Short mmCIF file of C-alpha atoms in Angstrom, two decimals:
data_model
loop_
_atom_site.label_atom_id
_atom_site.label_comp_id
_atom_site.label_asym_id
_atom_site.label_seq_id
_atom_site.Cartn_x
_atom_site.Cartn_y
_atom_site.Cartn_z
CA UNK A 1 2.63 9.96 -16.72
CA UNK A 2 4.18 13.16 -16.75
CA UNK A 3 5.31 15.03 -13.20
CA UNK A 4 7.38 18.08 -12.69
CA UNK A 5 8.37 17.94 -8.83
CA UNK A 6 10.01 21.40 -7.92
CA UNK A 7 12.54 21.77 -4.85
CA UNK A 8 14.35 24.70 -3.59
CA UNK A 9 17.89 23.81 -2.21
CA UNK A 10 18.29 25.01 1.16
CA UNK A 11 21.74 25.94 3.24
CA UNK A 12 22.61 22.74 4.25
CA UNK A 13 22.16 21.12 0.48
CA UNK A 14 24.16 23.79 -1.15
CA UNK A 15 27.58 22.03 -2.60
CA UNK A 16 25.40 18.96 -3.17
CA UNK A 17 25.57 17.23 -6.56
CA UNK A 18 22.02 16.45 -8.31
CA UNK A 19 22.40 13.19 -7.94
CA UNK A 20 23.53 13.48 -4.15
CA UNK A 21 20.77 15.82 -3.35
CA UNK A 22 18.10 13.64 -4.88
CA UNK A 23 19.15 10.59 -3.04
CA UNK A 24 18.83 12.50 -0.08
CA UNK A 25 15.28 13.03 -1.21
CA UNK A 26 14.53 9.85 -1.24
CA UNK A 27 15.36 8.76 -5.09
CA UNK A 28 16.92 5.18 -6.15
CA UNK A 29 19.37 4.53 -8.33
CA UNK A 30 17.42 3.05 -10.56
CA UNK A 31 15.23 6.22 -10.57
CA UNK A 32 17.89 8.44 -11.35
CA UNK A 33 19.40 6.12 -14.29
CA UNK A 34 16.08 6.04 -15.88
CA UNK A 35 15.32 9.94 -15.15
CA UNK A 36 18.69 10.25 -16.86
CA UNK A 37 17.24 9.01 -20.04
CA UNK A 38 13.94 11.48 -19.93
CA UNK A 39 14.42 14.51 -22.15
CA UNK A 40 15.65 17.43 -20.28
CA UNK A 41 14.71 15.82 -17.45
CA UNK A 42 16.83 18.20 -14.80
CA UNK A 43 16.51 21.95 -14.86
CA UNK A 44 18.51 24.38 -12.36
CA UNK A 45 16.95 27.89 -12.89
CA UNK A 46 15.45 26.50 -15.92
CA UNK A 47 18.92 25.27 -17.05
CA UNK A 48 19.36 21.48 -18.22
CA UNK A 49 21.91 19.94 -15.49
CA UNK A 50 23.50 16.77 -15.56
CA UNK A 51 23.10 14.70 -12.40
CA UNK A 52 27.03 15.21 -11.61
CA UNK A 53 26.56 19.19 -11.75
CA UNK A 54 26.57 20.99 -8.10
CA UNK A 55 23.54 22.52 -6.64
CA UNK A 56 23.46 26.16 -4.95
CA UNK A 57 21.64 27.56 -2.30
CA UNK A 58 18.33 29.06 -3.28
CA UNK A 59 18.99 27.10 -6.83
CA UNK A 60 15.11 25.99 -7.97
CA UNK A 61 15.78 22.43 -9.16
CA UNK A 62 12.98 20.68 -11.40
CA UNK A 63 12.73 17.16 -11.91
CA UNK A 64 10.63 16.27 -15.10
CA UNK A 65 9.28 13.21 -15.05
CA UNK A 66 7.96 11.49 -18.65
CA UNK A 67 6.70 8.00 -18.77
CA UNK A 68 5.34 6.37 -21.65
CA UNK A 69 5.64 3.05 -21.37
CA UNK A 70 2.37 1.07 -20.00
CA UNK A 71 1.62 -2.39 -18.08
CA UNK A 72 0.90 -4.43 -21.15
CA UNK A 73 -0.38 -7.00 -19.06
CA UNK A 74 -3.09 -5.26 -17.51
CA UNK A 75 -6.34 -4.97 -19.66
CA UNK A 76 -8.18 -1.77 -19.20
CA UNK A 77 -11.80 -2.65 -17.58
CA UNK A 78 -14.53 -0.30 -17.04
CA UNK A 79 -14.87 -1.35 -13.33
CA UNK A 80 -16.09 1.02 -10.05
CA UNK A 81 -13.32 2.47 -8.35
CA UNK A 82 -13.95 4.32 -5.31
CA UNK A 83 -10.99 7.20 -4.86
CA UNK A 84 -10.68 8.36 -1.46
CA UNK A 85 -7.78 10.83 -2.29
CA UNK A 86 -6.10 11.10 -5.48
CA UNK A 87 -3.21 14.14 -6.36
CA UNK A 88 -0.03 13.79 -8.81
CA UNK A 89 2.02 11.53 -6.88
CA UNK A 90 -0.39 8.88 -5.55
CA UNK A 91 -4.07 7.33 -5.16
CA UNK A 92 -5.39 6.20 -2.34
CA UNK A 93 -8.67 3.60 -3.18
CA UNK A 94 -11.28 1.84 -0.75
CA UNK A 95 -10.99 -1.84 -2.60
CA UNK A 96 -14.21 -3.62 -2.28
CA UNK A 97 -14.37 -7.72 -0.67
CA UNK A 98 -14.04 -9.74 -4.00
CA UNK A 99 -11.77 -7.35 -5.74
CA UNK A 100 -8.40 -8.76 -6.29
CA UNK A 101 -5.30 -5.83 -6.56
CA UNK A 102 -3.79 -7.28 -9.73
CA UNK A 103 -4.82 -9.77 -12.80
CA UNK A 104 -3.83 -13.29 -12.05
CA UNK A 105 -5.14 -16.59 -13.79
CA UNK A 106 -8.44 -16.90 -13.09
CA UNK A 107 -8.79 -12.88 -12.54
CA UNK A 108 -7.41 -11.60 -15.58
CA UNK A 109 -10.30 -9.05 -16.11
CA UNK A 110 -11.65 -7.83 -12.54
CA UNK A 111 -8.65 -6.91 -10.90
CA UNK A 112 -8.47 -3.57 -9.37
CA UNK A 113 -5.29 -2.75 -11.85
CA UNK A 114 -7.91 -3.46 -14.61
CA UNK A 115 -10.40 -0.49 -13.33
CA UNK A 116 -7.45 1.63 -12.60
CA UNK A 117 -5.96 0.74 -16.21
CA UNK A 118 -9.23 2.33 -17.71
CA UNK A 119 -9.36 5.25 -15.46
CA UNK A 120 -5.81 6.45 -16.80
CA UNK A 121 -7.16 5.48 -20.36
CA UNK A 122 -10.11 7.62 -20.07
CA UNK A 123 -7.97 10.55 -19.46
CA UNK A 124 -5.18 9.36 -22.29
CA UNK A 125 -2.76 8.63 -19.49
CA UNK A 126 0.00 6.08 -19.71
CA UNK A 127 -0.21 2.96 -17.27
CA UNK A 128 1.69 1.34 -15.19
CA UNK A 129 0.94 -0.18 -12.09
CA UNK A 130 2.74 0.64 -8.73
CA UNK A 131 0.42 -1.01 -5.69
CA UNK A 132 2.25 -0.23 -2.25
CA UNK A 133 0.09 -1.99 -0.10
CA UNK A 134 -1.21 -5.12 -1.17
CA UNK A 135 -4.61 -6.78 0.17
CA UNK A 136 -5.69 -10.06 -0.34
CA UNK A 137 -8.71 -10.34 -2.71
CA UNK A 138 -11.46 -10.94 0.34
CA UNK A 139 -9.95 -7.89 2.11
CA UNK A 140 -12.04 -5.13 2.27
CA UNK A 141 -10.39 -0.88 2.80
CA UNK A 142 -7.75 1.36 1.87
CA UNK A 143 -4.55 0.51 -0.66
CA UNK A 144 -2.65 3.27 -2.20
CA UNK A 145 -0.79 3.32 -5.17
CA UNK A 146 2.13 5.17 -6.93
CA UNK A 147 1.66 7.59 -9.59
CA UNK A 148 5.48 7.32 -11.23
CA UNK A 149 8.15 6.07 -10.20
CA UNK A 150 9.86 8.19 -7.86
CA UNK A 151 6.54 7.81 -5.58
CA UNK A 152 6.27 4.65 -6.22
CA UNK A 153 9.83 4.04 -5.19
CA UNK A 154 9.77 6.33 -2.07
CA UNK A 155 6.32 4.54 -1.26
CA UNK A 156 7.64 0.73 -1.42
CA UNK A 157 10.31 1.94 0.68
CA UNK A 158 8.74 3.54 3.57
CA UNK A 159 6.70 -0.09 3.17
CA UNK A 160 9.65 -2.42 3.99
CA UNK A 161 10.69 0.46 6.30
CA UNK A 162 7.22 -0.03 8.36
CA UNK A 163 6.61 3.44 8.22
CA UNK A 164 3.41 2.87 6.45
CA UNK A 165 1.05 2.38 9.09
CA UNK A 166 -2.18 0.61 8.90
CA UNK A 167 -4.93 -0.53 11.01
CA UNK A 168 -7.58 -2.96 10.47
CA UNK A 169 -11.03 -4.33 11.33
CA UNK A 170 -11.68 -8.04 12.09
CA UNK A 171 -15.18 -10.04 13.61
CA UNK A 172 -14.59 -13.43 15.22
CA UNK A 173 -17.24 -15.05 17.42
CA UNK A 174 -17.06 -14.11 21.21
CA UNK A 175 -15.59 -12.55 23.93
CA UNK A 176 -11.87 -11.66 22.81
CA UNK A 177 -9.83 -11.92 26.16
CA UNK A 178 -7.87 -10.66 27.40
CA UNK A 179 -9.41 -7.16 25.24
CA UNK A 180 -6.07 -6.11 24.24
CA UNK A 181 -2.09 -7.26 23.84
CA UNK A 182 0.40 -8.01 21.49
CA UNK A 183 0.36 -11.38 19.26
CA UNK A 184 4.56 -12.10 18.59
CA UNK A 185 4.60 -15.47 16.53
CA UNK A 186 6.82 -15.88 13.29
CA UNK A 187 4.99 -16.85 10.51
CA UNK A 188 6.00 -19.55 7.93
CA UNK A 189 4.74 -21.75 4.99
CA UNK A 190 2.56 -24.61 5.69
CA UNK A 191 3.93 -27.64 4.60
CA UNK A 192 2.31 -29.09 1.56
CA UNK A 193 0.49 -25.83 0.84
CA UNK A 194 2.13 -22.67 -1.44
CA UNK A 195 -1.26 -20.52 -0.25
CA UNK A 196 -1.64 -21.42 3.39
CA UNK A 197 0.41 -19.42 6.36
CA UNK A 198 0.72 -21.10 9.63
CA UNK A 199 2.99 -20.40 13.37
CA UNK A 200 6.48 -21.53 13.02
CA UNK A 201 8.45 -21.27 15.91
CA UNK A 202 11.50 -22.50 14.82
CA UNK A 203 11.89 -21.49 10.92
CA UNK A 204 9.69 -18.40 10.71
CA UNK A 205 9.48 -15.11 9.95
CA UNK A 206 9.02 -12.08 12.74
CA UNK A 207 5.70 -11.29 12.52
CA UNK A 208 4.07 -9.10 15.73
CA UNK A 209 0.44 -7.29 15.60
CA UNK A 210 -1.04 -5.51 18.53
CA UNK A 211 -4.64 -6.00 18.67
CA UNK A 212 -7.74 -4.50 21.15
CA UNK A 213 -12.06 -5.07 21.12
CA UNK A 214 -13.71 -1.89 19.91
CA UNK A 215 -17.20 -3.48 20.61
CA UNK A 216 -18.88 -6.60 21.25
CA UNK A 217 -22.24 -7.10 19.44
CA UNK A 218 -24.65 -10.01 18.64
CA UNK A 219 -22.19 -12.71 20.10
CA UNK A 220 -18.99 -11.31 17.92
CA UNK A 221 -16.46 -8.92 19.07
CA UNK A 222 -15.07 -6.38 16.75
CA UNK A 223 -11.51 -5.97 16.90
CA UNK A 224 -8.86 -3.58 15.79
CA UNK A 225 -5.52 -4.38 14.42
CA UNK A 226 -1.98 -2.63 14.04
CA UNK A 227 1.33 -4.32 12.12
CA UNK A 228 4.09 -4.17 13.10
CA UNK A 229 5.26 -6.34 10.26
CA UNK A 230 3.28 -7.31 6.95
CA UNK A 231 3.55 -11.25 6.76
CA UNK A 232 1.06 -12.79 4.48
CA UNK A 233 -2.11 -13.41 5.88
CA UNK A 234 -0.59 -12.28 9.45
CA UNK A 235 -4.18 -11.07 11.05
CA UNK A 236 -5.91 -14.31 10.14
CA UNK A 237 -3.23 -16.21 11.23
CA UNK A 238 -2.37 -14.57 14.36
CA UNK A 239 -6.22 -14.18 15.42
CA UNK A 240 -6.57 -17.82 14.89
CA UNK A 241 -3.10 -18.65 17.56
CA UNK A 242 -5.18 -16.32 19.83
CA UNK A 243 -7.80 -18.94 19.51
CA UNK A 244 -10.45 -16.01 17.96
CA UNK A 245 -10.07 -16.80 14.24
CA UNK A 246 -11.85 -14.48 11.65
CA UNK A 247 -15.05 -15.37 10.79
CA UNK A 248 -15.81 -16.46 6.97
CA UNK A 249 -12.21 -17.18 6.74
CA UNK A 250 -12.45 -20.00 3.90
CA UNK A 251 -8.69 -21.16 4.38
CA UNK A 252 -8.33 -20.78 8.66
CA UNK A 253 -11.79 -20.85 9.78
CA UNK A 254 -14.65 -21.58 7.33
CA UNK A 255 -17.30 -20.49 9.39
CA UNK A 256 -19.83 -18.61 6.58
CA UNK A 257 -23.06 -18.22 8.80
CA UNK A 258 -23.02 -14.77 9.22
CA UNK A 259 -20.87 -13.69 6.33
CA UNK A 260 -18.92 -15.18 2.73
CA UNK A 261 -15.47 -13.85 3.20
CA UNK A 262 -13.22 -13.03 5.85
CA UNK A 263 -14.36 -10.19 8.04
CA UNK A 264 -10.97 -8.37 7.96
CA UNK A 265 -11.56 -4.27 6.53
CA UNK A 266 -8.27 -1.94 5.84
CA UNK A 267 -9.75 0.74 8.00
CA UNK A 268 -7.24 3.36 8.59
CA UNK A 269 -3.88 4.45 6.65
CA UNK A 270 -1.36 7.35 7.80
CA UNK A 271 1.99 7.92 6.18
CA UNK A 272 4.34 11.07 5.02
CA UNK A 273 3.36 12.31 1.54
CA UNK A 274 6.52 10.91 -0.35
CA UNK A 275 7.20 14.17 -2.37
CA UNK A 276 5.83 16.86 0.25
CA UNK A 277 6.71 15.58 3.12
CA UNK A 278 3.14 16.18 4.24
CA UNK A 279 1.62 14.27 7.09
CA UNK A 280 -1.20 11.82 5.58
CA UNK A 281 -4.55 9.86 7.27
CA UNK A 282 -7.31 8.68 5.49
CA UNK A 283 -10.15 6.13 6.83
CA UNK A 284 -12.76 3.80 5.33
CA UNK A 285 -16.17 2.94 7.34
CA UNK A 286 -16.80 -0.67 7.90
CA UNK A 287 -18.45 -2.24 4.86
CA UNK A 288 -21.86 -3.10 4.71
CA UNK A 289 -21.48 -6.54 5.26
CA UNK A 290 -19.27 -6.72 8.18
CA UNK A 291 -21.54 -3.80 9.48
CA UNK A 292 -25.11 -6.58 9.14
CA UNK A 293 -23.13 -9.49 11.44
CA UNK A 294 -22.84 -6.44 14.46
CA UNK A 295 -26.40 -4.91 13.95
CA UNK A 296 -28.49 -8.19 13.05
#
């Protein structure tokens, strides 16, 4: 993947070295050891500077980004992928129920790194695959993922950071009450499990959501859902201490009637653009299927 990201230093990043100013920016040091190794990869007034070299107001600095190496371990599939936003630093995809994000044993072929691995293909584009925000295979909505590495860096950052912020969609059966609150349980392992999640009190991780009922339709209430932290499988576990697990949950509430996986949807993303600075929000309907259990 090849990106040149442009910046103009301003008064207060004048006397800066490269490397200083770029830090600043939001670069690791990883980044800048393997930008060091890119061809030319630093211009100053189309001048080759080494990261050490000091910066001047008004200076236009380039950084010139050239990957070439791909994720060997990703076979490229010719699989739908539907793009809700795509420029040179990230994509942001609506991941279908069933999808998983990456190849695993028994989904070495139908990931959604295998559809994205033939989308870069089709265009000649080197590979590799930076997922930000990862959803478990059942999950329906929106992921985005890094272009190169300094987005992808700058993205996985702002992630542990919590400055990613998502909200999602659930169904369980009844009348959530109260309609609204704040669900602070730490989340741990569950003994004699490595998939399941469960409450732990005493050796868990901090794990809080805030949750409120949008509607309530056909006997099921539809619920949004903001993180404050990202535990695995926080929503269905938390929903479930509430005592209003997620319906078609096959690991914490295997109730299929009205549906065959859990009824949780990614609906919302918003975030700062991790190379403009830009304010970002993007949205996904409810899918089909969680729409027929509201309508029916």
């Amino acid at each position: 993947m090849n990106r040149t990201i442009d910046y103009i230093i301003d008064k207060e990043s004048g006397g800066l070295r490269v490397e200083q100013y770029l830090r600043r920016r939001g670069y690791s040091a990883q980044n800048l050891t393997e930008i060091k190794r890119m061809p030319e990869s630093v211009l100053v007034n189309g001048i080759h500077y080494y990261m050490r070299q000091t910066l001047a107001f008004g200076d236009h600095l380039s950084v010139r980004i050239c990957e070439t190496k791909c994720s060997e371990k990703i076979p490229p599939v010719n699989l739908p992928l539907d793009i809700v936003y795509e420029d040179e630093d990230l994509i942001v995809i609506n991941k279908p129920a069933g999808m998983p994000i990456h190849p695993s044993l028994n989904n070495y072929m139908n990931s959604m790194a295998n559809a994205l691995a033939w989308y870069y293909k089709e265009q000649n584009k080197p590979f590799i695959f930076r997922c930000c925000n990862r959803l478990d295979r059942d999950t329906s909505g929106l992921t985005v993922t890094a272009k190169h590495l300094v987005s992808g860096n700058i993205l996985s950052d702002m992630v542990r950071r919590h400055q990613i912020h998502r909200e999602y969609l659930a169904l369980v059966r009844g009348q959530v009450t109260p309609p609204f609150g704040r669900i602070d349980a730490p989340l741990g392992r569950k003994s004699g499990t490595i998939i399941e999640r469960t409450v732990d009190f005493e050796h868990g991780e901090t794990a809080v959501t805030h949750y409120k009922v949008i509607s309530e339709k056909n006997g099921h209430s539809l619920v949004s859902l903001r993180l404050e932290t990202g535990r695995t499988h926080q929503i269905r576990i938390h929903m479930k201490h509430l005592g209003y697990p997620l319906i078609g949950d096959y690991l914490y509430n295997p109730d299929m009637e009205y549906i065959q996986r859990q009824a949780l949807h990614s609906h919302r993303l918003a975030f700062t653009h991790p190379v403009t600075g830009k304010a970002m929000e993007f949205t996904a309907m409810l899918p089909d299927d969680m729409l027929a259990v509201l309508v029916q």
